[in-house]
Amino acid sequence: MEISSTITETQPQKFALPVDSEHKATEFRLFSAAAPHMRTFHLSWVSFFSCFVSTFAAPPLLPIIRDNLNLTATDIGNAGIASVSGAVFARIAMGTACDLFGPRLASSSLILLTAPAVYFTSIASSPVSFLLVRFFTGFSLASFVSTQFWMSSMFSAPVVGTANGVAAGWGNLGGGATQLIMPLVFAVIRDIGAVKYTAWRIAFFIPALFQTLAAFAILIFGQDLPDGNYQRLQKSGDKQKDQFSRVFYHGISNYRGWILALTYGYCFGVELTIDNIIAEYFYDRFNLKLHTAGIIAASFGLANLFSRPAGGMISDMMAKRFGMRGRLWALWTVQTLGGVFCIILGKVGSLGVSIAVMLIFSVFVQAACGLTFGVVPFVSRRSLGVISGMTGGGGNVGAVLTQLIFFKGSKYSKETGITLMGVMIICCTLPILLIYFPQWGGMFCGPSSEKVATEEDYYLSEWSSKEKEKGLHEASLKFADNSRSERGRRVHSAAMSSSEATPTNV
Amino acid sequence: MAARGLLLVSILVLSCFAETAFGAENIISFASLKKTLVVSASHKQGLLKAGEDKITVTWGLNQSFPAGTDSAYKTIKVKLCYAPISQVDRAWRKTKDNLAKDKTCQFKIVAKPYSSANQTFEWVIERDVPSATYFVRAYAFDANDHEVGYGQNTNAGKTTNLFEIQAITGRHVSLDIASVCFSAFSVVSLMGFFYAEKRKARKSQQ
C-alpha cells in the first residue's frame, strides 16, 4: 500500500532534506544540523557520547583512585563489572520505553536520572561506594537503544544503516575520549593547586555537567518523529500502538536474536572490557605516566570514529553483491580476526608493537559491532525494538562475563586475561554459522529449496491471522518488499520489478 | 585479504620475538645486594596521619662490615615501602627481584650524598601517601646511579617495626555540597520539564 505524494495534507511541511512517504530522510548529510533529521542525529550521538564519557571516566584515573579509596584488584574488577551490568536489563527496558514514551523523553529521563551518580562519584569514600556509583552511572549506556531507535525513526532504509552506524560509533568514541579528557582535566586541576586526592574528585564534575547539559539539549531541541512528538501524534491518531506482550514474545522467541546477543557480547562486550582495563594495563605493564597511558588507551576508543561506521558500510556493500549471506560471512570473518589480534595483544611484550596490535584489534572489533547491526534490522520487523535491546543487552552481558572470568582479582595477569579473552571471542563467534534465513540462506546453506520461501512468509509469520484481518501487518508487508535486496545480485532483476517506496519531496 | 592479514600477523609476531632477543640489559637484582646499612625509623605511637605526622629516619653504615665496603657509595635514597599485607591483591605494588621492575618502594623520603657518619632526617608524611602499612628502606647508589647496597628498619620477612599511615580522604565539605546540589538540580529540572510539557499539552487542547 503506497501513500501517494499527490494527496495534499492539511499542513504541508517543508523539510531541509529529501524525505520518503513516512517523512524519514533519504539522505544523510553529516555536516548539516537541519531540523528535524540531522539535528536529531547530532543530539542523539552527542548525548550517547556523554554517557560513555561518564561511564568510563573512572578507569583512566584508577591509579589515583585505587590508592585514595584503598581498592584491591578485586574491588576494581567488581566495580568494572558493575559499570556494565546495569545496562543489561536497562537496554531491554529502554526499547519498551521508546515504544511507549518516545525516544526524546526516554533518553533524556535516563540521562538526567543517572547524572546524580556521576556527581556522587566525587564523594565516594570506600570500595563499596565506588562500586555503587559505577553501577548506577553504567545505566546510562542504555541510551544506545534510544539512539538506534531514534535514527530508525528519522532515516529511511537506504541510509538507516549509515545513520545507525555513525551515531553508535561516534557515541562509543566517548569511551576513548574520556581516557584523554579525564587525565587532562585532572592534571589541570592538580596544577592549579589541588592535592591529588581532591583533584580527581573535582574532575568528575566535568562529565557530570556535560551529561546534564546534553539531556537539556534533547528536551529543548529534540523531537521524536519527523512530524512531531509522540504525545501529540498519539492524540491525533497518527500513530498506532502495538501490543507489548505480542511484540515481546516475537522478539524473545526468535533464535537469531539470541545468537546475535551472544556474538555482540564478544565484539561490543570486549570493547567495553578493554575500555575498563586498558589504561591500567599500559600504566602498570610498561611503567608509563598516567597521561601517556591515557593517550594510548584513548586511541582504542577513538578508532570508533571510522571503524564502526565502516563495519556498517561493509555490511551494506556485501549485501549488495551477496545478500544476507555476505553480511553473515563478513561479520564472522571480521569478528574472528578481532579475536586473533586479541590473542596477539596479550602476548606482545614491547610497547610499540603492543600499541600497533591494539589499534588493529580495535578496528576489527568495532567493525564487527557495525556489521552486527547490519544484520539486526532484518531479524524481525514487528519486534525490532526488542531484538535491538536484546542484542545491545547481550553486548553488556559479554562485558560482564569477560571481566568476571579474566579480569577480577589477581587470578590471571592482565596480559594472560587479554589472550584468553581472544580465544573466547573466536569460540563465541562460531554460532553465527547457525544463523539461517529461509528466504536468503545462511553461511553454509542457500535459501530453502523445499518450498519457495519468501520475505513475506518470514515477516508475516509474526502476525496472527486475526491481526492480519485488522490490517495491522501492513508495515511488515512493506518492509518485506524492501528487504528483497538481501537476496544479493543474482536476483537483482527480480528485486527491480517489485515496487519500492518512491522517495517523495513534500 | 586473508593472505595479507596472515603476512601482517607473522611480521608482527617475528618482530616481537626480535625485540625480546635484543632487550636483555644489565639487571640489578635485589637478592644480590648486601644489607650493609642500618636503618631505623621513629614515629609517634598508633596510626600516623598523612600530611600531619612526622617520621624521623636514621641511617648509617653497619660497622661490622669490613672497611672499604662503602667505597662505591655516592648517594643514599631513603624510601617508604609497602609491607606485604598492603601488597595483597594489588599487583601495582608487587615486589620483584629485578629492581627496575620492583614496585615495593614508591615514595622517596629523602636523597642525600653518602657520608660515613650516621645521618638523620625528619620527614613530614606527604599528603599523597595512601592508607597502608609501611616500612623504611634505604638504598646506596654508586656514581652510575646503580643500587649497590641497602638497609631497612624491618627484618628480612618484613614483619617487624611496621607502621600504619592513614591517608587524607581528599574530600571537602564544599565538594559534598556541590555534588548534592547539582544532583538535586538534575532531578528537579527533569520534573520541571515534564510539568512544562503537560501544561503545553493542556494549553494546546483548549
XYZ file of C-alpha atoms in Angstrom:
712
model
C 0.000 0.000 0.000
C 1.788 3.127 -1.182
C 0.976 6.529 0.160
C 0.808 8.765 -2.873
C 2.545 12.076 -2.756
C -0.230 13.787 -4.694
C -2.552 13.729 -1.688
C -2.068 17.110 -0.098
C -2.049 17.171 3.681
C -3.755 19.704 5.839
C -0.369 21.171 6.860
C 2.208 20.790 4.071
C 5.571 20.508 5.837
C 8.854 21.569 4.356
C 11.933 19.543 5.224
C 15.505 20.553 4.518
C 16.342 17.006 3.386
C 14.552 14.856 0.829
C 12.106 12.534 2.593
C 10.070 9.431 1.849
C 6.388 8.810 2.427
C 6.913 8.426 6.172
C 8.854 11.748 6.195
C 12.039 9.841 7.006
C 15.105 11.401 5.415
C 16.501 9.533 2.423
C 19.823 11.304 2.623
C 22.337 11.544 5.403
C 24.153 14.869 5.378
C 26.762 14.791 8.091
C 27.635 18.481 8.186
C 24.101 19.759 8.341
C 22.183 20.459 11.537
C 18.848 20.883 9.819
C 15.789 20.165 11.910
C 14.453 17.634 12.493
C 16.524 14.846 10.957
C 20.155 15.960 11.203
C 19.508 17.904 14.378
C 18.189 14.678 15.914
C 21.262 12.831 14.711
C 23.592 15.328 16.406
C 21.577 15.481 19.649
C 21.496 11.705 19.666
C 25.171 10.955 19.197
C 26.386 13.759 21.465
C 24.194 12.626 24.372
C 25.225 8.990 23.882
C 28.841 10.187 23.749
C 28.379 11.956 27.104
C 27.048 8.733 28.666
C 30.131 6.850 27.507
C 32.411 9.586 28.834
C 30.770 9.342 32.266
C 30.664 5.551 32.424
C 34.375 5.201 31.596
C 35.611 8.332 33.392
C 36.965 6.294 36.317
C 39.324 3.810 34.540
C 41.980 6.330 33.379
C 42.139 7.782 36.903
C 42.236 4.404 38.651
C 45.929 4.622 39.549
C 44.973 7.620 41.731
C 41.566 6.401 42.883
C 42.823 2.938 43.892
C 45.245 4.494 46.361
C 42.758 7.061 47.650
C 39.985 4.549 48.312
C 42.344 1.684 49.222
C 40.991 -0.580 46.491
C 42.290 -4.061 45.805
C 42.417 -5.623 42.344
C 39.231 -7.488 43.272
C 37.449 -4.248 44.190
C 38.491 -2.699 40.893
C 37.333 -5.758 38.961
C 33.980 -5.767 40.719
C 33.424 -2.090 40.018
C 34.285 -2.648 36.362
C 31.742 -5.452 36.152
C 29.150 -3.332 37.947
C 29.672 -0.474 35.488
C 28.497 -2.576 32.549
C 25.978 -4.867 34.234
C 23.329 -2.250 34.952
C 22.744 -1.632 31.284
C 21.985 -5.311 30.530
C 18.366 -5.020 31.555
C 18.186 -1.265 31.156
C 18.795 -1.682 27.411
C 15.911 -4.105 27.052
C 13.651 -1.840 29.118
C 14.722 1.174 27.041
C 13.324 -0.398 23.860
C 9.950 -0.626 25.534
C 10.188 2.905 26.916
C 10.917 4.261 23.445
C 7.852 2.483 22.128
C 5.620 3.858 24.846
C 7.000 7.348 25.505
C 9.150 8.174 22.541
C 12.967 8.324 22.343
C 13.129 12.010 23.341
C 11.574 11.613 26.785
C 13.012 8.136 27.348
C 16.630 9.079 26.672
C 16.603 12.467 28.388
C 14.976 10.991 31.501
C 17.569 8.229 31.683
C 20.440 10.659 31.200
C 19.193 13.159 33.800
C 18.401 10.443 36.338
C 21.869 8.878 36.049
C 23.703 12.228 36.253
C 23.493 12.229 40.095
C 25.526 9.005 40.127
C 28.343 10.834 38.342
C 28.157 13.802 40.748
C 28.266 11.416 43.703
C 31.425 9.779 42.363
C 33.173 12.895 43.684
C 32.292 11.967 47.236
C 32.942 8.219 47.079
C 34.984 7.126 50.078
C 35.224 3.321 50.054
C 35.256 0.311 47.716
C 31.516 -0.152 48.251
C 30.552 3.428 47.431
C 32.872 3.319 44.411
C 31.128 0.196 43.133
C 27.707 1.729 43.651
C 28.428 4.927 41.742
C 29.951 2.986 38.835
C 26.921 0.674 38.805
C 24.363 3.454 38.596
C 26.399 5.515 36.145
C 26.522 2.475 33.837
C 22.752 2.508 33.418
C 23.189 5.488 31.107
C 24.631 3.154 28.421
C 21.053 2.090 27.728
C 20.810 5.285 25.684
C 22.331 3.181 22.890
C 18.907 1.700 22.229
C 17.189 5.089 22.110
C 19.897 6.314 19.709
C 19.296 3.455 17.286
C 15.518 3.688 17.686
C 15.596 7.438 17.054
C 17.769 7.056 13.950
C 15.427 4.364 12.614
C 12.511 6.753 13.137
C 14.183 9.629 11.331
C 16.078 7.939 8.496
C 14.816 5.781 5.664
C 16.054 2.295 4.678
C 18.761 3.334 2.160
C 20.584 5.420 4.803
C 19.412 3.956 8.131
C 22.420 1.629 8.313
C 24.851 4.504 7.894
C 22.906 6.728 10.318
C 22.834 3.962 12.939
C 26.496 3.097 12.419
C 27.762 6.676 12.642
C 25.551 7.544 15.647
C 26.618 4.422 17.553
C 30.258 4.723 16.505
C 30.570 8.380 17.421
C 28.816 7.728 20.714
C 31.245 4.897 21.511
C 34.016 7.442 20.830
C 33.225 8.702 24.326
C 34.885 5.604 25.767
C 38.104 6.654 24.079
C 37.799 10.400 24.517
C 37.315 10.035 28.257
C 40.733 8.342 28.577
C 42.203 11.581 27.194
C 39.868 14.074 28.826
C 39.977 12.824 32.405
C 43.779 12.713 32.889
C 43.958 16.154 31.262
C 41.274 17.671 33.468
C 42.879 16.006 36.491
C 46.300 17.467 35.612
C 44.903 20.978 35.144
C 43.084 20.893 38.481
C 46.125 19.471 40.251
C 48.390 22.128 38.750
C 46.012 24.862 39.908
C 46.854 23.707 43.389
C 44.571 20.905 44.477
C 46.165 17.840 46.019
C 45.949 14.581 44.012
C 43.168 13.053 46.064
C 40.966 16.132 45.711
C 41.818 16.850 42.083
C 40.303 13.620 40.759
C 37.099 14.295 42.662
C 36.698 17.755 41.166
C 37.479 16.303 37.725
C 34.304 14.208 37.821
C 32.142 17.321 37.687
C 33.119 17.766 34.044
C 31.489 14.589 32.671
C 28.562 15.078 35.042
C 27.859 18.603 33.791
C 28.304 17.538 30.178
C 25.717 14.785 30.707
C 23.241 17.184 32.335
C 23.573 19.733 29.550
C 23.210 17.061 26.843
C 19.913 15.958 28.378
C 18.674 19.560 28.482
C 19.548 19.948 24.791
C 17.476 16.874 23.931
C 14.487 18.161 25.867
C 14.670 21.646 24.369
C 15.655 20.925 20.749
C 14.647 17.308 20.107
C 11.516 15.710 18.737
C 10.502 12.047 18.467
C 9.405 11.830 14.842
C 9.792 13.995 11.743
C 6.224 15.124 12.270
C 6.408 15.909 15.961
C 6.342 14.340 19.390
C 4.590 11.113 20.429
C 2.100 12.718 22.785
C 0.679 14.976 20.121
C 0.676 12.316 17.375
C -0.957 9.664 19.542
C -3.746 12.036 20.477
C -4.427 12.830 16.818
C -4.410 9.122 15.931
C -1.486 9.334 13.501
C 0.495 6.716 15.386
C -0.627 3.152 16.038
C 0.142 1.365 19.270
C 1.107 -2.308 19.186
C 0.554 -4.842 21.966
C 3.609 -5.073 24.220
C 3.155 -8.768 25.116
C 2.995 -9.859 21.457
C 5.961 -7.706 20.474
C 7.984 -9.061 23.396
C 7.058 -12.686 22.629
C 8.026 -12.496 18.961
C 11.318 -10.916 19.926
C 12.473 -13.416 22.502
C 11.246 -16.464 20.585
C 13.446 -15.694 17.579
C 16.653 -17.745 17.986
C 18.625 -15.408 15.738
C 18.159 -12.640 18.305
C 19.792 -14.836 20.954
C 22.730 -15.775 18.704
C 23.351 -12.126 17.839
C 23.072 -11.210 21.535
C 25.868 -13.722 22.269
C 28.123 -12.640 19.404
C 27.599 -8.934 20.122
C 28.805 -9.722 23.624
C 32.128 -10.665 22.016
C 32.627 -7.588 19.939
C 30.925 -4.790 21.867
C 31.342 -6.549 25.213
C 35.052 -6.887 24.518
C 35.175 -3.195 23.590
C 33.638 -2.258 26.964
C 36.039 -4.572 28.798
C 39.036 -3.027 27.083
C 37.723 0.482 27.912
C 37.785 -0.599 31.561
C 41.201 -2.266 31.733
C 43.471 -0.896 29.040
C 44.722 2.311 30.711
C 45.742 0.466 33.876
C 47.301 -2.278 31.692
C 49.611 0.134 29.875
C 50.355 2.128 33.057
C 51.371 -0.925 35.044
C 52.996 -3.141 32.403
C 55.092 -0.534 30.636
C 55.610 1.913 33.542
C 54.120 4.840 31.685
C 52.926 8.151 33.056
C 49.199 8.420 33.717
C 48.866 10.940 30.919
C 50.654 8.687 28.394
C 48.709 5.573 29.360
C 45.540 7.620 28.892
C 46.510 8.677 25.371
C 47.238 5.110 24.318
C 44.054 3.820 25.893
C 42.126 6.596 24.193
C 43.298 5.582 20.738
C 41.432 2.302 21.168
C 38.079 4.021 21.613
C 38.848 6.805 19.154
C 39.133 4.293 16.316
C 35.327 4.190 16.571
C 35.313 7.403 14.556
C 35.617 5.396 11.375
C 35.747 1.691 12.205
C 32.185 1.148 13.393
C 30.645 3.166 10.537
C 32.971 1.252 8.198
C 31.566 -2.009 9.542
C 28.064 -0.861 8.700
C 29.146 0.219 5.235
C 30.976 -3.061 4.578
C 27.818 -4.902 5.587
C 25.785 -2.874 3.079
C 28.410 -3.426 0.364
C 28.483 -7.192 0.921
C 24.686 -7.275 0.877
C 24.551 -5.557 -2.496
C 26.602 -8.352 -4.075
C 25.950 -11.418 -1.915
C 22.843 -10.530 0.055
C 22.347 -11.597 3.661
C 24.861 -14.441 3.244
C 27.504 -11.828 2.501
C 26.600 -9.887 5.647
C 26.940 -13.037 7.758
C 30.267 -14.081 6.233
C 31.683 -10.565 6.691
C 30.550 -10.478 10.312
C 32.062 -13.883 11.144
C 35.356 -13.166 9.385
C 35.921 -9.709 10.879
C 34.977 -10.737 14.419
C 37.148 -13.878 14.310
C 40.111 -11.830 13.121
C 39.420 -9.488 16.031
C 39.828 -12.496 18.310
C 43.128 -13.436 16.684
C 44.569 -9.953 17.238
C 43.347 -10.004 20.821
C 45.351 -13.184 21.437
C 48.427 -11.496 19.953
C 47.904 -8.339 22.040
C 48.247 -10.300 25.259
C 51.427 -11.939 24.039
C 53.490 -8.963 22.865
C 55.851 -7.513 25.440
C 57.166 -4.348 23.863
C 55.353 -1.034 23.931
C 55.483 -0.098 20.241
C 54.247 -3.444 18.944
C 51.628 -3.548 21.677
C 50.162 -0.229 20.564
C 50.169 -1.291 16.918
C 48.422 -4.588 17.652
C 45.899 -2.828 19.873
C 44.990 -0.429 17.070
C 44.494 -3.231 14.552
C 42.485 -5.163 17.123
C 40.292 -2.121 17.803
C 39.438 -1.661 14.119
C 38.334 -5.278 13.751
C 36.345 -5.403 16.973
C 34.492 -2.150 16.298
C 33.813 -3.000 12.657
C 32.259 -6.240 13.933
C 29.864 -4.126 16.045
C 28.842 -2.175 12.966
C 28.445 -5.404 10.981
C 26.216 -6.887 13.681
C 23.753 -4.044 13.321
C 23.746 -4.622 9.593
C 22.038 -7.964 10.325
C 19.841 -6.958 13.310
C 17.262 -4.860 11.364
C 16.345 -7.938 9.313
C 15.818 -10.414 12.128
C 12.379 -9.086 12.959
C 10.206 -6.234 11.753
C 7.472 -6.287 14.386
C 9.887 -6.680 17.288
C 12.823 -4.607 16.027
C 12.984 -2.738 19.337
C 13.127 -5.937 21.392
C 15.754 -7.580 19.138
C 17.883 -4.396 19.246
C 17.501 -4.279 23.010
C 18.406 -7.984 23.360
C 21.469 -7.612 21.157
C 22.506 -4.433 22.959
C 21.922 -6.069 26.337
C 23.883 -9.119 25.179
C 26.796 -6.812 24.495
C 26.837 -5.799 28.124
C 26.456 -9.412 29.297
C 29.608 -10.235 27.317
C 31.413 -7.385 29.092
C 30.245 -8.663 32.491
C 31.302 -12.242 31.701
C 34.763 -11.437 30.361
C 35.567 -9.150 33.276
C 34.266 -11.725 35.746
C 36.250 -14.588 34.265
C 39.506 -12.920 33.270
C 39.905 -9.544 34.979
C 38.656 -9.939 38.510
C 41.166 -10.156 41.292
C 44.652 -11.484 40.727
C 43.956 -14.919 39.250
C 45.279 -14.037 35.786
C 47.745 -11.320 34.935
C 46.160 -8.734 32.650
C 48.153 -9.958 29.646
C 47.026 -13.559 30.146
C 43.474 -12.338 30.568
C 43.650 -10.495 27.258
C 44.935 -13.557 25.411
C 42.285 -15.830 26.906
C 39.643 -13.253 26.025
C 40.808 -13.521 22.408
C 40.281 -17.279 22.488
C 36.800 -16.775 23.903
C 35.986 -14.276 21.124
C 36.803 -16.865 18.475
C 34.718 -19.549 20.189
C 31.704 -17.333 20.815
C 31.678 -16.068 17.225
C 31.135 -19.589 15.856
C 27.329 -19.551 16.475
C 26.980 -17.154 13.522
C 27.397 -20.295 11.413
C 23.999 -21.364 12.735
C 22.024 -18.297 11.637
C 19.701 -19.232 8.782
C 17.016 -17.253 6.981
C 14.734 -19.491 4.909
C 14.405 -16.841 2.224
C 18.087 -15.913 1.982
C 20.092 -18.794 3.425
C 22.871 -18.892 5.986
C 26.664 -19.047 5.857
C 26.822 -22.596 4.509
C 23.335 -23.159 3.106
C 21.460 -21.409 0.353
C 17.812 -20.345 0.648
C 15.319 -23.101 1.356
C 14.644 -25.179 -1.751
C 11.910 -27.357 -0.239
C 9.295 -24.706 -0.537
C 9.667 -21.335 -2.122
C 10.356 -19.239 0.977
C 9.677 -15.560 0.613
C 10.371 -12.469 2.650
C 6.622 -12.091 3.169
C 6.404 -15.588 4.689
C 9.143 -14.736 7.139
C 7.927 -11.319 8.295
C 4.226 -12.060 8.268
C 4.737 -15.154 10.434
C 4.991 -12.647 13.313
C 1.323 -11.710 12.916
C -1.689 -13.903 13.716
C -4.496 -14.234 11.165
C -6.759 -12.152 13.387
C -4.214 -9.344 13.437
C -3.822 -9.634 9.677
C -7.571 -9.283 9.270
C -7.366 -5.979 11.130
C -4.638 -4.900 8.761
C -2.010 -4.396 11.464
C 0.645 -6.156 9.350
C 0.800 -3.542 6.597
C 4.137 -2.059 7.710
C 5.739 -5.546 7.805
C 4.471 -6.207 4.282
C 6.133 -3.057 3.034
C 9.352 -3.946 4.816
C 9.321 -7.473 3.357
C 9.105 -5.942 -0.076
C 12.007 -3.560 0.603
C 14.148 -6.341 2.042
C 14.197 -8.341 -1.174
C 17.572 -6.761 -1.916
C 19.016 -9.125 0.733
C 18.956 -11.866 -1.914
C 22.029 -10.363 -3.479
C 22.887 -9.530 -7.059
C 21.649 -12.705 -8.761
C 18.038 -11.788 -8.092
C 18.552 -8.094 -8.617
C 16.315 -8.189 -11.679
C 13.542 -9.688 -9.594
C 14.037 -7.010 -6.957
C 13.840 -4.309 -9.617
C 10.431 -5.458 -10.746
C 8.917 -5.320 -7.246
C 7.780 -1.841 -6.358
C 9.757 0.029 -3.745
C 8.648 3.103 -1.844
C 9.498 6.011 -4.064
C 11.078 8.907 -2.218
C 8.864 11.915 -2.286
C 9.540 15.523 -1.575
C 6.804 17.076 0.413
C 42.765 -10.126 2.079
C 43.287 -13.178 4.267
C 46.782 -13.725 2.873
C 47.741 -10.121 3.573
C 46.374 -10.436 7.083
C 48.413 -13.591 7.658
C 51.572 -11.868 6.418
C 50.957 -8.897 8.710
C 50.404 -11.210 11.666
C 53.610 -13.161 11.020
C 55.655 -9.962 10.663
C 54.288 -8.687 13.963
C 54.982 -11.966 15.752
C 58.531 -12.136 14.380
C 59.245 -8.536 15.295
C 58.162 -9.017 18.879
C 60.461 -12.043 19.186
C 63.274 -9.931 17.793
C 62.597 -7.230 20.378
C 62.809 -9.647 23.282
C 66.044 -11.152 21.923
C 67.770 -7.765 21.840
C 66.141 -6.479 25.004
C 68.387 -8.057 27.640
C 70.012 -5.411 29.824
C 72.065 -5.266 32.971
C 69.526 -6.365 35.570
C 70.219 -5.348 39.170
C 68.746 -7.976 41.429
C 67.708 -7.209 44.983
C 68.981 -10.571 46.149
C 72.484 -9.564 45.046
C 72.561 -6.540 47.367
C 74.048 -6.815 50.805
C 72.304 -5.335 53.813
C 75.174 -3.028 54.690
C 73.192 -0.129 56.141
C 71.497 0.124 59.477
C 68.199 1.979 59.224
C 65.793 2.922 61.973
C 62.608 4.934 61.932
C 60.921 6.570 64.905
C 57.432 7.965 64.993
C 54.549 8.531 67.354
C 52.519 5.594 68.605
C 49.449 4.400 66.731
C 48.079 5.468 63.363
C 50.107 8.116 61.540
C 48.279 10.772 59.554
C 49.440 11.803 56.105
C 50.168 15.494 55.856
C 50.422 15.907 59.627
C 52.669 13.393 61.402
C 56.415 13.010 61.128
C 58.807 10.107 60.806
C 62.409 10.515 61.886
C 64.744 8.259 59.885
C 68.303 7.470 60.900
C 70.747 5.556 58.701
C 74.419 4.697 58.660
C 76.894 2.037 57.629
C 76.836 -1.212 59.589
C 80.281 -1.129 61.255
C 80.543 -4.931 61.395
C 81.230 -4.985 57.643
C 84.905 -4.790 56.519
C 86.331 -1.355 55.762
C 86.045 -0.343 52.160
C 82.535 -1.809 51.715
C 81.246 1.691 51.213
C 83.916 2.825 48.751
C 81.482 2.943 45.853
C 78.643 4.612 47.748
C 77.876 8.069 46.446
C 74.242 8.786 47.391
C 71.674 7.376 49.754
C 67.979 7.362 48.895
C 65.598 6.637 51.731
C 62.211 5.323 50.654
C 58.841 4.473 52.121
C 57.936 0.883 51.216
C 54.766 -1.203 51.329
C 54.604 -4.035 53.834
C 53.430 -7.428 52.473
C 49.959 -7.015 53.940
C 49.384 -3.928 51.796
C 50.577 -5.727 48.680
C 47.966 -8.476 48.769
C 45.740 -8.445 45.644
C 47.446 -5.282 44.423
C 49.710 -6.137 41.512
C 50.774 -2.495 41.150
C 52.702 -2.773 44.437
C 54.352 -6.108 43.696
C 57.817 -6.983 44.932
C 60.110 -8.139 42.150
C 63.732 -9.148 42.377
C 64.633 -7.071 39.302
C 64.973 -3.647 40.903
C 63.992 -1.870 37.692
C 60.590 -3.571 37.849
C 60.207 -3.638 41.623
C 57.239 -1.620 42.899
C 57.653 -2.118 46.628
C 59.060 1.317 47.428
C 57.146 4.044 45.643
C 57.738 7.092 47.846
C 61.026 8.916 48.291
C 61.598 10.256 51.762
C 64.956 11.889 51.139
C 68.077 11.630 48.951
C 71.413 12.682 50.404
C 75.053 12.348 49.442
C 76.686 9.475 51.265
C 78.726 10.126 54.388
C 80.337 7.568 56.655
C 78.773 9.146 59.753
C 75.203 8.383 60.793
C 72.604 10.707 59.317
C 69.140 11.684 60.414
C 66.168 13.195 58.610
C 62.776 14.274 59.885
C 60.067 13.752 57.272
C 56.539 15.096 57.328
C 54.427 12.417 55.675
C 53.310 13.788 52.316
C 49.641 14.229 51.575
C 49.558 11.868 48.608
C 50.674 8.817 50.597
C 47.857 6.231 50.554
C 46.481 4.364 53.563
C 48.651 1.283 54.069
C 51.214 -0.452 56.277
C 54.834 0.532 55.621
C 58.475 0.114 56.493
C 61.510 2.227 55.601
C 64.342 1.160 53.330
C 67.490 2.989 52.264
C 69.365 2.224 49.035
C 73.010 3.127 48.458
C 73.793 4.222 44.898
C 77.137 4.383 43.139
C 78.311 7.066 40.719
C 76.361 5.392 37.859
C 73.152 5.565 39.873
C 73.017 1.791 40.338
C 71.975 0.223 43.625
C 74.948 -1.281 45.446
C 73.650 -1.771 48.964
C 70.594 -1.358 51.133
C 69.255 -1.309 54.676
C 65.760 -1.394 56.149
C 64.189 -0.874 59.537
C 62.437 -4.258 59.429
C 63.604 -7.879 59.224
C 64.047 -9.989 56.085
C 60.458 -11.242 56.268
C 59.195 -7.658 56.636
C 57.162 -8.415 59.740
C 58.683 -6.215 62.451
C 58.687 -2.465 63.062
C 55.907 -1.844 60.575
C 53.755 1.248 60.927
C 50.422 2.304 59.535
C 49.698 5.547 57.743
C 46.235 6.914 57.187
C 45.749 8.950 54.023
C 43.761 12.127 53.598
C 40.349 11.489 52.091
C 40.598 14.291 49.566
C 37.024 15.171 50.323
C 35.895 18.653 51.260
C 32.600 19.913 52.572
C 32.263 22.239 49.599
C 32.580 19.281 47.207
C 29.956 17.327 49.122
C 27.525 20.239 48.991
C 28.178 20.843 45.286
C 27.544 17.175 44.455
C 24.252 17.092 46.308
C 23.064 20.393 44.869
C 23.859 19.547 41.251
C 22.252 16.103 41.597
C 19.109 17.564 43.078
C 19.082 20.171 40.308
C 19.221 17.454 37.624
C 16.270 15.553 39.040
C 14.188 18.640 39.779
C 14.797 20.128 36.337
C 13.561 16.860 34.773
C 10.342 17.162 36.750
C 10.165 20.791 35.666
C 10.397 19.833 32.008
C 7.678 17.189 32.382
C 5.420 19.690 34.090
C 6.033 22.276 31.381
C 5.197 19.683 28.685
C 1.954 18.772 30.401
C 0.979 22.409 30.625
C 1.744 22.940 26.941
C -0.358 19.896 26.007
C -3.253 21.132 28.106
C -2.981 24.610 26.615
C -2.982 23.320 23.029
C -6.102 21.324 23.706
C -8.014 24.376 24.906
